[in-house]
mmCIF file of C-alpha atoms in Angstrom:
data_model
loop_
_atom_site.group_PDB
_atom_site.id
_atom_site.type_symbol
_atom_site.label_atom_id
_atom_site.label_comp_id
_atom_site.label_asym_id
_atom_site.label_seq_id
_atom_site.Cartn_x
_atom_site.Cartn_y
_atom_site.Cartn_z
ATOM 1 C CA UNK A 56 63.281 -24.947 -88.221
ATOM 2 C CA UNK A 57 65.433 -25.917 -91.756
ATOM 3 C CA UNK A 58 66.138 -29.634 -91.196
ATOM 4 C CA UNK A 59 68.557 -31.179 -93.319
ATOM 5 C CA UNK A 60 68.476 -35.508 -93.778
ATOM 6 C CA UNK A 61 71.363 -37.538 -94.845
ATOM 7 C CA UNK A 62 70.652 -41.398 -94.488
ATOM 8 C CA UNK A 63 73.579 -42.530 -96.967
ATOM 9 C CA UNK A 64 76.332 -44.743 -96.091
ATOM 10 C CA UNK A 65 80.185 -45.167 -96.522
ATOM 11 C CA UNK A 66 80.320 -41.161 -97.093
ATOM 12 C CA UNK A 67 82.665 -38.247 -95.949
ATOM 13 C CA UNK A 68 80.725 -34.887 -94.707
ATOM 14 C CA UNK A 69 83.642 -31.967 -94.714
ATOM 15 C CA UNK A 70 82.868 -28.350 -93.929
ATOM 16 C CA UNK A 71 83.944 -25.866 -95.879
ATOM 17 C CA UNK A 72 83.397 -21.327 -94.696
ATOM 18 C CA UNK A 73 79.838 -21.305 -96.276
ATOM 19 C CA UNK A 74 78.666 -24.586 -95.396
ATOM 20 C CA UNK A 75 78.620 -28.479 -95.554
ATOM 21 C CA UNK A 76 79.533 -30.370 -98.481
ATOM 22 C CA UNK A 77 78.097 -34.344 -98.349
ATOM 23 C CA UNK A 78 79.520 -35.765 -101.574
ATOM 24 C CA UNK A 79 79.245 -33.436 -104.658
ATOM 25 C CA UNK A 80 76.392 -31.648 -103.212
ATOM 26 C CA UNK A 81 77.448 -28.332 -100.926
ATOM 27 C CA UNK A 82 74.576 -27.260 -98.191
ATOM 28 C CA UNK A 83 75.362 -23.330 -96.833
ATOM 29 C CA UNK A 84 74.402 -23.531 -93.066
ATOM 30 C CA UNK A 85 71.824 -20.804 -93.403
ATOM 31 C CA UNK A 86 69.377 -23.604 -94.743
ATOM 32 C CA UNK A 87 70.500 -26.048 -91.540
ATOM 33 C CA UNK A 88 68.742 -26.096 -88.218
ATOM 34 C CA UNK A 89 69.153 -29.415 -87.702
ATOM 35 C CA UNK A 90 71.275 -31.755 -89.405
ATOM 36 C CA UNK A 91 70.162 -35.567 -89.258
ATOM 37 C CA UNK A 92 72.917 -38.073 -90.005
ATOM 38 C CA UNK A 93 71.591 -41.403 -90.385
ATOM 39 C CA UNK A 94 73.664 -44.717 -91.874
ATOM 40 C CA UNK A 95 77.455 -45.434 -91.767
ATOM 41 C CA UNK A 96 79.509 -42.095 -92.439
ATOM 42 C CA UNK A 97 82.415 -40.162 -91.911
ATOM 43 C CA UNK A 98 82.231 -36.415 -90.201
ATOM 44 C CA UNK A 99 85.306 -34.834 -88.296
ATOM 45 C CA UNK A 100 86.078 -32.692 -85.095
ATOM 46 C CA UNK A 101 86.385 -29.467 -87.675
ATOM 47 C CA UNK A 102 82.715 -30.155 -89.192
ATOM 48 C CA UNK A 103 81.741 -30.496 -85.950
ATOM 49 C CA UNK A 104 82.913 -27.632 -84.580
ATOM 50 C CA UNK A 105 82.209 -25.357 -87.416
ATOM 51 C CA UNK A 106 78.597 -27.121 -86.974
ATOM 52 C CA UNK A 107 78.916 -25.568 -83.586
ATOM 53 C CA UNK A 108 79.844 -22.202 -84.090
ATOM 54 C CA UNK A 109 77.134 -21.868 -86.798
ATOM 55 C CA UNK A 110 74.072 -22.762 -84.211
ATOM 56 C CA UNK A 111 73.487 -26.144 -86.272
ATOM 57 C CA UNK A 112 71.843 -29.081 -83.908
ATOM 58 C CA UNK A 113 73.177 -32.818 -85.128
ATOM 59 C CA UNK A 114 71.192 -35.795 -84.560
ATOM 60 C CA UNK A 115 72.518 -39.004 -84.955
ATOM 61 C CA UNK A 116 70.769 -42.242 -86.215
ATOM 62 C CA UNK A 117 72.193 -45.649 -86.183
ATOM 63 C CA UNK A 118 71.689 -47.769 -89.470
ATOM 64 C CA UNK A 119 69.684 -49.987 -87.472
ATOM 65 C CA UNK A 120 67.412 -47.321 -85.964
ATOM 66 C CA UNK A 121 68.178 -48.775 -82.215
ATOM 67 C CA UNK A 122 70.326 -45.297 -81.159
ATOM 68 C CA UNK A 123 69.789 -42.059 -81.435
ATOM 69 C CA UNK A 124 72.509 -39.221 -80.348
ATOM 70 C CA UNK A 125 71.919 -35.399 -80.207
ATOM 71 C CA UNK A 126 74.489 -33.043 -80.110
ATOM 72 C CA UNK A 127 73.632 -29.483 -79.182
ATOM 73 C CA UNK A 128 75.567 -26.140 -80.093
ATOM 74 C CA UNK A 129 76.626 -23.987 -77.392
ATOM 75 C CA UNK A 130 73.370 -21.607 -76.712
ATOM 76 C CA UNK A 131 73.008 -18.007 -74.600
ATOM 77 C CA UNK A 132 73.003 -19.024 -70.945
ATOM 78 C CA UNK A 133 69.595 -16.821 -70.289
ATOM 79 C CA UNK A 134 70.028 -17.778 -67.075
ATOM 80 C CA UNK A 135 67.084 -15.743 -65.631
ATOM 81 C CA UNK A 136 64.323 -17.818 -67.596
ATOM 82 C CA UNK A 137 66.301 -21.185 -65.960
ATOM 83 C CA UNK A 138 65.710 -19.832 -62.373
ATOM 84 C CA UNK A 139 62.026 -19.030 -63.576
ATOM 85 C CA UNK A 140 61.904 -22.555 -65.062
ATOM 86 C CA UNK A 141 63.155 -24.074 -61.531
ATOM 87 C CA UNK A 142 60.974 -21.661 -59.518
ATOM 88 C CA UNK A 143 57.701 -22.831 -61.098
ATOM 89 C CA UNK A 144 58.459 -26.185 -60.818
ATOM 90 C CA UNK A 145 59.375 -25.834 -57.230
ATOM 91 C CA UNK A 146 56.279 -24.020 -56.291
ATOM 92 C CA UNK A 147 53.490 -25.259 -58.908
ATOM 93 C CA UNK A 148 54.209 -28.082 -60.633
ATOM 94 C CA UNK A 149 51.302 -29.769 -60.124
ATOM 95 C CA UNK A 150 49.382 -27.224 -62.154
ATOM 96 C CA UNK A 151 51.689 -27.841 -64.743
ATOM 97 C CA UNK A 152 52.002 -31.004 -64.520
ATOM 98 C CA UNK A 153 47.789 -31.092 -64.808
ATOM 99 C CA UNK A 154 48.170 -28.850 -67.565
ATOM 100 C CA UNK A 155 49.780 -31.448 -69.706
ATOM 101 C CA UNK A 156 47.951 -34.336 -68.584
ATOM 102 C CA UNK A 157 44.825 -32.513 -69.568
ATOM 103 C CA UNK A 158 46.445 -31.358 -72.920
ATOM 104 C CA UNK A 159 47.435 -35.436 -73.315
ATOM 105 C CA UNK A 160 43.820 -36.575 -72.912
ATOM 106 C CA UNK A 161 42.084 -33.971 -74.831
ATOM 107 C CA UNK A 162 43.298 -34.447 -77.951
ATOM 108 C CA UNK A 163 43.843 -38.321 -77.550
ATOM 109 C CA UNK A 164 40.530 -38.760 -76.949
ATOM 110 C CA UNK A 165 39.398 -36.428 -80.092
ATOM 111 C CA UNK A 166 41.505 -38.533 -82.460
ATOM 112 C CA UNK A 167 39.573 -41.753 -80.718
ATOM 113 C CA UNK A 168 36.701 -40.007 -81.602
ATOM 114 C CA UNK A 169 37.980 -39.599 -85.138
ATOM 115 C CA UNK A 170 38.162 -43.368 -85.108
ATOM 116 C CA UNK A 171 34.337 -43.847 -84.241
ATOM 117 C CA UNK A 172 35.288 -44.188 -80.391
ATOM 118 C CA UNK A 173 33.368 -42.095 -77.835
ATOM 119 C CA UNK A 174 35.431 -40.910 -74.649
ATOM 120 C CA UNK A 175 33.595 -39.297 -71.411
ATOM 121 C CA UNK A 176 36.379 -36.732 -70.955
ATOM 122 C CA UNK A 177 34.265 -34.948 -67.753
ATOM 123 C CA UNK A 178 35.209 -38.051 -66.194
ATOM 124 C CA UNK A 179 38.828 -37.882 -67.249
ATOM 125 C CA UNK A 180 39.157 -34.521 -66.323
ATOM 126 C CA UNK A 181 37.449 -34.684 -62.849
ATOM 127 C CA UNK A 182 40.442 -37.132 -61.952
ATOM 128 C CA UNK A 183 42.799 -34.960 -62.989
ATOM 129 C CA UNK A 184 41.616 -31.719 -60.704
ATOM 130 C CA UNK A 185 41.152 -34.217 -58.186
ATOM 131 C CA UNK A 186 44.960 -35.535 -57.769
ATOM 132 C CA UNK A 187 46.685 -34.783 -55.480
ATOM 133 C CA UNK A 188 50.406 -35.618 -56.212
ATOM 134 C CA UNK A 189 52.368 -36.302 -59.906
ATOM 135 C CA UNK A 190 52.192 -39.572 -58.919
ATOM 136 C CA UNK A 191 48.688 -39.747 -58.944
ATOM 137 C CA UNK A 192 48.226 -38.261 -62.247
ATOM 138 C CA UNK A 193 50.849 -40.241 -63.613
ATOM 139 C CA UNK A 194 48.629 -43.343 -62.617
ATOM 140 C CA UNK A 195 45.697 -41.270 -64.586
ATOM 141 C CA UNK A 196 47.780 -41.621 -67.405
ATOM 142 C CA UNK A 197 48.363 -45.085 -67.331
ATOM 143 C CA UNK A 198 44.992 -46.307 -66.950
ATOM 144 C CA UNK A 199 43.656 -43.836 -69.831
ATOM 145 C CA UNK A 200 46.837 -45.134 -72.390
ATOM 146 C CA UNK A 201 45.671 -48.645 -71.721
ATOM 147 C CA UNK A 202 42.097 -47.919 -73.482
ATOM 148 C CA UNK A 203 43.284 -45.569 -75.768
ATOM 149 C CA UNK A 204 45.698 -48.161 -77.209
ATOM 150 C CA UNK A 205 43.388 -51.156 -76.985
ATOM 151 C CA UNK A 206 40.985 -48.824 -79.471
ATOM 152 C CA UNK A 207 43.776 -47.352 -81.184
ATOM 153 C CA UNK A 208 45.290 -50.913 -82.762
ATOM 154 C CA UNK A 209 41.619 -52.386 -82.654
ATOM 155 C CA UNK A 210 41.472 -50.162 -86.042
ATOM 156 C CA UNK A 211 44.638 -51.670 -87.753
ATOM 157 C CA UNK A 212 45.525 -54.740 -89.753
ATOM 158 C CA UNK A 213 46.080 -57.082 -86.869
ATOM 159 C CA UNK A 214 49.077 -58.462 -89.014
ATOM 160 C CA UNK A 215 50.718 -55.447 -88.151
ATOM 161 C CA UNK A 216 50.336 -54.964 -84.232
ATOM 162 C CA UNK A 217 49.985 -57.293 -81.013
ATOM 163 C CA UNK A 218 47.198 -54.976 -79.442
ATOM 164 C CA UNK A 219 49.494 -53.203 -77.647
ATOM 165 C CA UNK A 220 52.226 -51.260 -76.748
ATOM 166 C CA UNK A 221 55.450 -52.634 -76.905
ATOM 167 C CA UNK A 222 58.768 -50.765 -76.553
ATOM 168 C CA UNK A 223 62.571 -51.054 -76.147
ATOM 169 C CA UNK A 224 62.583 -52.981 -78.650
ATOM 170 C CA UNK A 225 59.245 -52.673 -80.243
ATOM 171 C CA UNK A 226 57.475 -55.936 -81.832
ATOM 172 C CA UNK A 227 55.454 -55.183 -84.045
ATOM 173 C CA UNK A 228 55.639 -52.574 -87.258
ATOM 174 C CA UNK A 229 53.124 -49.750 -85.582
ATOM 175 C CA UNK A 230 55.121 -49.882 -82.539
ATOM 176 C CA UNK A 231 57.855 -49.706 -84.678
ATOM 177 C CA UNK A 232 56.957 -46.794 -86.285
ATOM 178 C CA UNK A 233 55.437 -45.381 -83.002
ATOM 179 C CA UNK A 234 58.587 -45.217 -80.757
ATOM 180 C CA UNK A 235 60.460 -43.807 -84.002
ATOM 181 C CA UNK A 236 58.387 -40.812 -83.997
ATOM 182 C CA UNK A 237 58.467 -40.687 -80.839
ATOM 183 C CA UNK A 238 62.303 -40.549 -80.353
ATOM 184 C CA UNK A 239 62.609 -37.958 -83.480
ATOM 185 C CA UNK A 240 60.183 -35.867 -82.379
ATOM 186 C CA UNK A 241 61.299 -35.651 -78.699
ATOM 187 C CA UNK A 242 64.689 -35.157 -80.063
ATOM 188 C CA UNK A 243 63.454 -32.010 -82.142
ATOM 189 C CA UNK A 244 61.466 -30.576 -78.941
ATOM 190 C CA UNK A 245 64.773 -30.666 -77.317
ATOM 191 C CA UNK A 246 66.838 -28.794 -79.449
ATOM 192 C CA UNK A 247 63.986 -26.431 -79.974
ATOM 193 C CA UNK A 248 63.722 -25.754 -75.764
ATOM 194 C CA UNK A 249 67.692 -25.541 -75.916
ATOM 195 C CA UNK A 250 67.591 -22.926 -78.794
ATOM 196 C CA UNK A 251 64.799 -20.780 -76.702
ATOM 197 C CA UNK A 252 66.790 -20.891 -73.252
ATOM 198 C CA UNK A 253 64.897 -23.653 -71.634
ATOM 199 C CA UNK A 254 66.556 -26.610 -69.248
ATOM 200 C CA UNK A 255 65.151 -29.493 -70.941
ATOM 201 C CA UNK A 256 65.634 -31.879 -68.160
ATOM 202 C CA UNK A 257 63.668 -29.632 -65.265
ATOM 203 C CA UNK A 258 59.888 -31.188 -66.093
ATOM 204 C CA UNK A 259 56.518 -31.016 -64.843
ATOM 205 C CA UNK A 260 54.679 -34.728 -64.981
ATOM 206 C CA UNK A 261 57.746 -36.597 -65.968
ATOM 207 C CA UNK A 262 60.144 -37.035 -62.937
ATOM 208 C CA UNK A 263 63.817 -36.380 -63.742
ATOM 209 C CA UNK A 264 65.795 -39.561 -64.158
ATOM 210 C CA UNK A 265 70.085 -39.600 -65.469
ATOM 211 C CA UNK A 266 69.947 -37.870 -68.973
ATOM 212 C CA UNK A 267 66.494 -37.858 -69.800
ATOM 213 C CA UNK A 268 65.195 -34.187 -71.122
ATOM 214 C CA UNK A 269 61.901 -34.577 -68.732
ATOM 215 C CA UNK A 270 60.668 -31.102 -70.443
ATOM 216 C CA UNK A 271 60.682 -32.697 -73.700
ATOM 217 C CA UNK A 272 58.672 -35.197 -72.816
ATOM 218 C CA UNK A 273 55.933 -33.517 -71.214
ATOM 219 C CA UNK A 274 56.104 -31.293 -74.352
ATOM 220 C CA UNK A 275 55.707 -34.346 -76.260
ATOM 221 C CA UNK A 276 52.356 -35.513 -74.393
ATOM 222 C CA UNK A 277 50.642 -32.726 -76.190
ATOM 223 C CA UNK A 278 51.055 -34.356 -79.802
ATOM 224 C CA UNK A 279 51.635 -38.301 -79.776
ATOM 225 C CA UNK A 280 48.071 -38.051 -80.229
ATOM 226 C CA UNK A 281 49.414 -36.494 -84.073
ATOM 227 C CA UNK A 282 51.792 -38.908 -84.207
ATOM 228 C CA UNK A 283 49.645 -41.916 -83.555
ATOM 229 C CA UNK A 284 47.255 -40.669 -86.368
ATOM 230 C CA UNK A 285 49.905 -40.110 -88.749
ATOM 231 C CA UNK A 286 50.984 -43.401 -88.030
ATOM 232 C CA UNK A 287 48.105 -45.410 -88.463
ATOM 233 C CA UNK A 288 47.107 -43.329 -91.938
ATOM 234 C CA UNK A 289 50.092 -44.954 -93.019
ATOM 235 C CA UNK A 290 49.742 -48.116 -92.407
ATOM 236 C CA UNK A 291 45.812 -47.878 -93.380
ATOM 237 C CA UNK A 292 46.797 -46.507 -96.745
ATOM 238 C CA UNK A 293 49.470 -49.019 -96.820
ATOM 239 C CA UNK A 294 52.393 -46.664 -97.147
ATOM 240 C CA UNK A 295 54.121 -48.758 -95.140
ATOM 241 C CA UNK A 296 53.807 -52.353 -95.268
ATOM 242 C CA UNK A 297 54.939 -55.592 -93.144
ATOM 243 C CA UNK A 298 57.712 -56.258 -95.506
ATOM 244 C CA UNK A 299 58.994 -52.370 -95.115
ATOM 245 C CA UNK A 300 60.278 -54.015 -91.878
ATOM 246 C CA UNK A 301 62.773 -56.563 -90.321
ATOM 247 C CA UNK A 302 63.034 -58.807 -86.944
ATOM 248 C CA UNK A 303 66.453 -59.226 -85.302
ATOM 249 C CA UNK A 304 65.847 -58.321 -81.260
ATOM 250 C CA UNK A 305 62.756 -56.610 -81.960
ATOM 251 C CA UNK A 306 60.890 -55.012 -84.756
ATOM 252 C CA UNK A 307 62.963 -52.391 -86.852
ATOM 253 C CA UNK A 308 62.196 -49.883 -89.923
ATOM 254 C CA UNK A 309 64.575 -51.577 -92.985
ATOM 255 C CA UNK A 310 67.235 -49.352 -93.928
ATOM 256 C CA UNK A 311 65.375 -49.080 -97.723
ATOM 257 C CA UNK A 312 62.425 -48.436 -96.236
ATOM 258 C CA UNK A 313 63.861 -45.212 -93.720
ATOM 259 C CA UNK A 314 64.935 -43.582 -96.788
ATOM 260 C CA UNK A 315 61.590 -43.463 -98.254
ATOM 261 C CA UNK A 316 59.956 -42.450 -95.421
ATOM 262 C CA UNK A 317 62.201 -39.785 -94.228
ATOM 263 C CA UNK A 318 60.369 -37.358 -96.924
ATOM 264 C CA UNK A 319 57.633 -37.685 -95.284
ATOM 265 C CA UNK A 320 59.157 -37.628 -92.020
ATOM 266 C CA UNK A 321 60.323 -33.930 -92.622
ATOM 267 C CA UNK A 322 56.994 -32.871 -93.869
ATOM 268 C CA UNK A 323 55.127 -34.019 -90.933
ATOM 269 C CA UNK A 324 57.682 -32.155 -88.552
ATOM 270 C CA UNK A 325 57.187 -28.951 -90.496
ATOM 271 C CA UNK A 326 53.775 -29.132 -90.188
ATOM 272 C CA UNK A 327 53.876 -29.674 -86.492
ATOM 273 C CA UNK A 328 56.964 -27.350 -85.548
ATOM 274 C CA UNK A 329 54.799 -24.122 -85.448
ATOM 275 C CA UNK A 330 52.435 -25.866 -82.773
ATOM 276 C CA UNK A 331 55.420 -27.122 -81.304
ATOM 277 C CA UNK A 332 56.674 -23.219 -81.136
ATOM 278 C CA UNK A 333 53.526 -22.424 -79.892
ATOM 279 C CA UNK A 334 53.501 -24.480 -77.011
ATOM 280 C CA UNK A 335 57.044 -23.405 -75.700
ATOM 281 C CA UNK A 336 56.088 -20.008 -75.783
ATOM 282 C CA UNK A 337 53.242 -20.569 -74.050
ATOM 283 C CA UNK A 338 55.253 -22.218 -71.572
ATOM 284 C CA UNK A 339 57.576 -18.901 -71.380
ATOM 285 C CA UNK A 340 54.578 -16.567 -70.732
ATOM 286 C CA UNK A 341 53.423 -18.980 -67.565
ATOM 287 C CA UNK A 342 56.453 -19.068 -66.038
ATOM 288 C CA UNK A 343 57.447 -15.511 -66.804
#
């Protein structure tokens, strides 16, 4: 997936027959999956629509990093995979939902490893086949996130973390960072189950709730473990520092500091996005 970032400010994005043109600088929409907008900027109903009509996904990002807004060209209905999406869930969603939960602790508890921290995951995984309900395995979850995270930030400048997870707002820089990645990255699975027919908001172990994309987030379980190591090698190799951060209502990325990191950002998506593929498609073979 091409993904295009523009975190300027006090700008005017027009469209022109070929493609986008953000100051001097024209962009044809053949190199645009997925156009990132972040900052204070201008961008009308007719770059929109011709957005639209050229398949182009547009996410949204506040200068402050609190709000993030997707928009979503129109897509082929492929209505039969939908009623194979809702039929599975309907009749084995447990499976599923196992599926992920296993996928979750597996590869949390090899990057713990990574770290020097041994994990019994026969135990972990006995729990698992043994639940009955989502609700039970959503409880799993829980008490294995606790001990990964008091491990996880047990390995990082404690100047940089309250040993432990902190959200909406975050507190602390890693958290910071965390739920940042986070957002993007469920943001990206979501355009990418639109693109491939998939009702984002039908899931397996999340439970719907209002305009949460469920599927993304089980999607999602699969990697944080990626995320949280990409996160901490930056903060170990002091890529990002305290100061690349500010405190007003929480803990927040500085403006200065987005625009440096949103190189690296990009890189770490496109080395992800073919797993991410991967894992959607495998997803449309056990349903189908």
């Amino acid at each position: 997936m091409k993904t295009v970032i523009v975190d300027r400010s006090d700008i005017v994005i027009t469209a022109k027959k070929s493609g986008i043109v953000v100051e001097t600088q024209q962009i044809p929409y053949r190199l645009i999956d997925l156009l990132v907008l972040c900052g204070e900027m201008e961008i009308g109903t007719k770059t929109l629509l011709a957005l639209a009509k050229e398949g182009v996904s547009l996410l949204t990002v506040s200068k402050n990093n609190r709000t993030f807004s997707l928009t979503l060209p129109l897509a082929p209905k492929n209505g039969e995979l939908k009623m194979l999406q809702y039929r599975s869930v309907t009749k084995n969603r447990l499976n599923f939902a196992k599926y992920f939960l296993e996928e979750k602790i597996k590869t949390h508890a090899k990057h713990l490893e990574k770290l020097g921290f041994e994990i019994d995951l026969r135990d972990w995984m006995q729990k698992i086949r043994e639940a009955e309900t989502v609700s039970q395995m959503l409880g799993i979850e829980g008490s294995f996130s606790n001990i990964y995270f008091s491990r996880y930030f047990s390995v990082l400048p404690k100047a940089l973390h309250k040993s432990r997870r902190s959200k909406r707002p975050p507190l602390d820089p890693v958290n910071a960072i965390l739920s940042y990645l986070y957002t993007y990255f469920y943001h990206l699975i979501t355009v990418r189950l639109h693109m491939n027919g998939f009702d984002p908001a039908i899931s397996y172990l999340h439970e719907p709730f209002r305009s949460h994309n469920g599927l993304s987030s089980d999607i999602l379980e699969v990697f944080r473990a990626k995320i949280n190591e990409k996160t901490a090698e930056w903060f170990l190799e002091k890529y990002l520092k305290a100061e690349d951060f500010s405190k007003r209502d929480g803990v927040y990325l500085r403006f200065e500091s987005r625009k440096r990191l949103w190189r690296e950002i990009k890189t770490f998506g496109e080395d992800l996005l073919p797993s991410i593929n991967d894992e959607i498609a495998l997803l449309r073979s056990a349903i189908t």
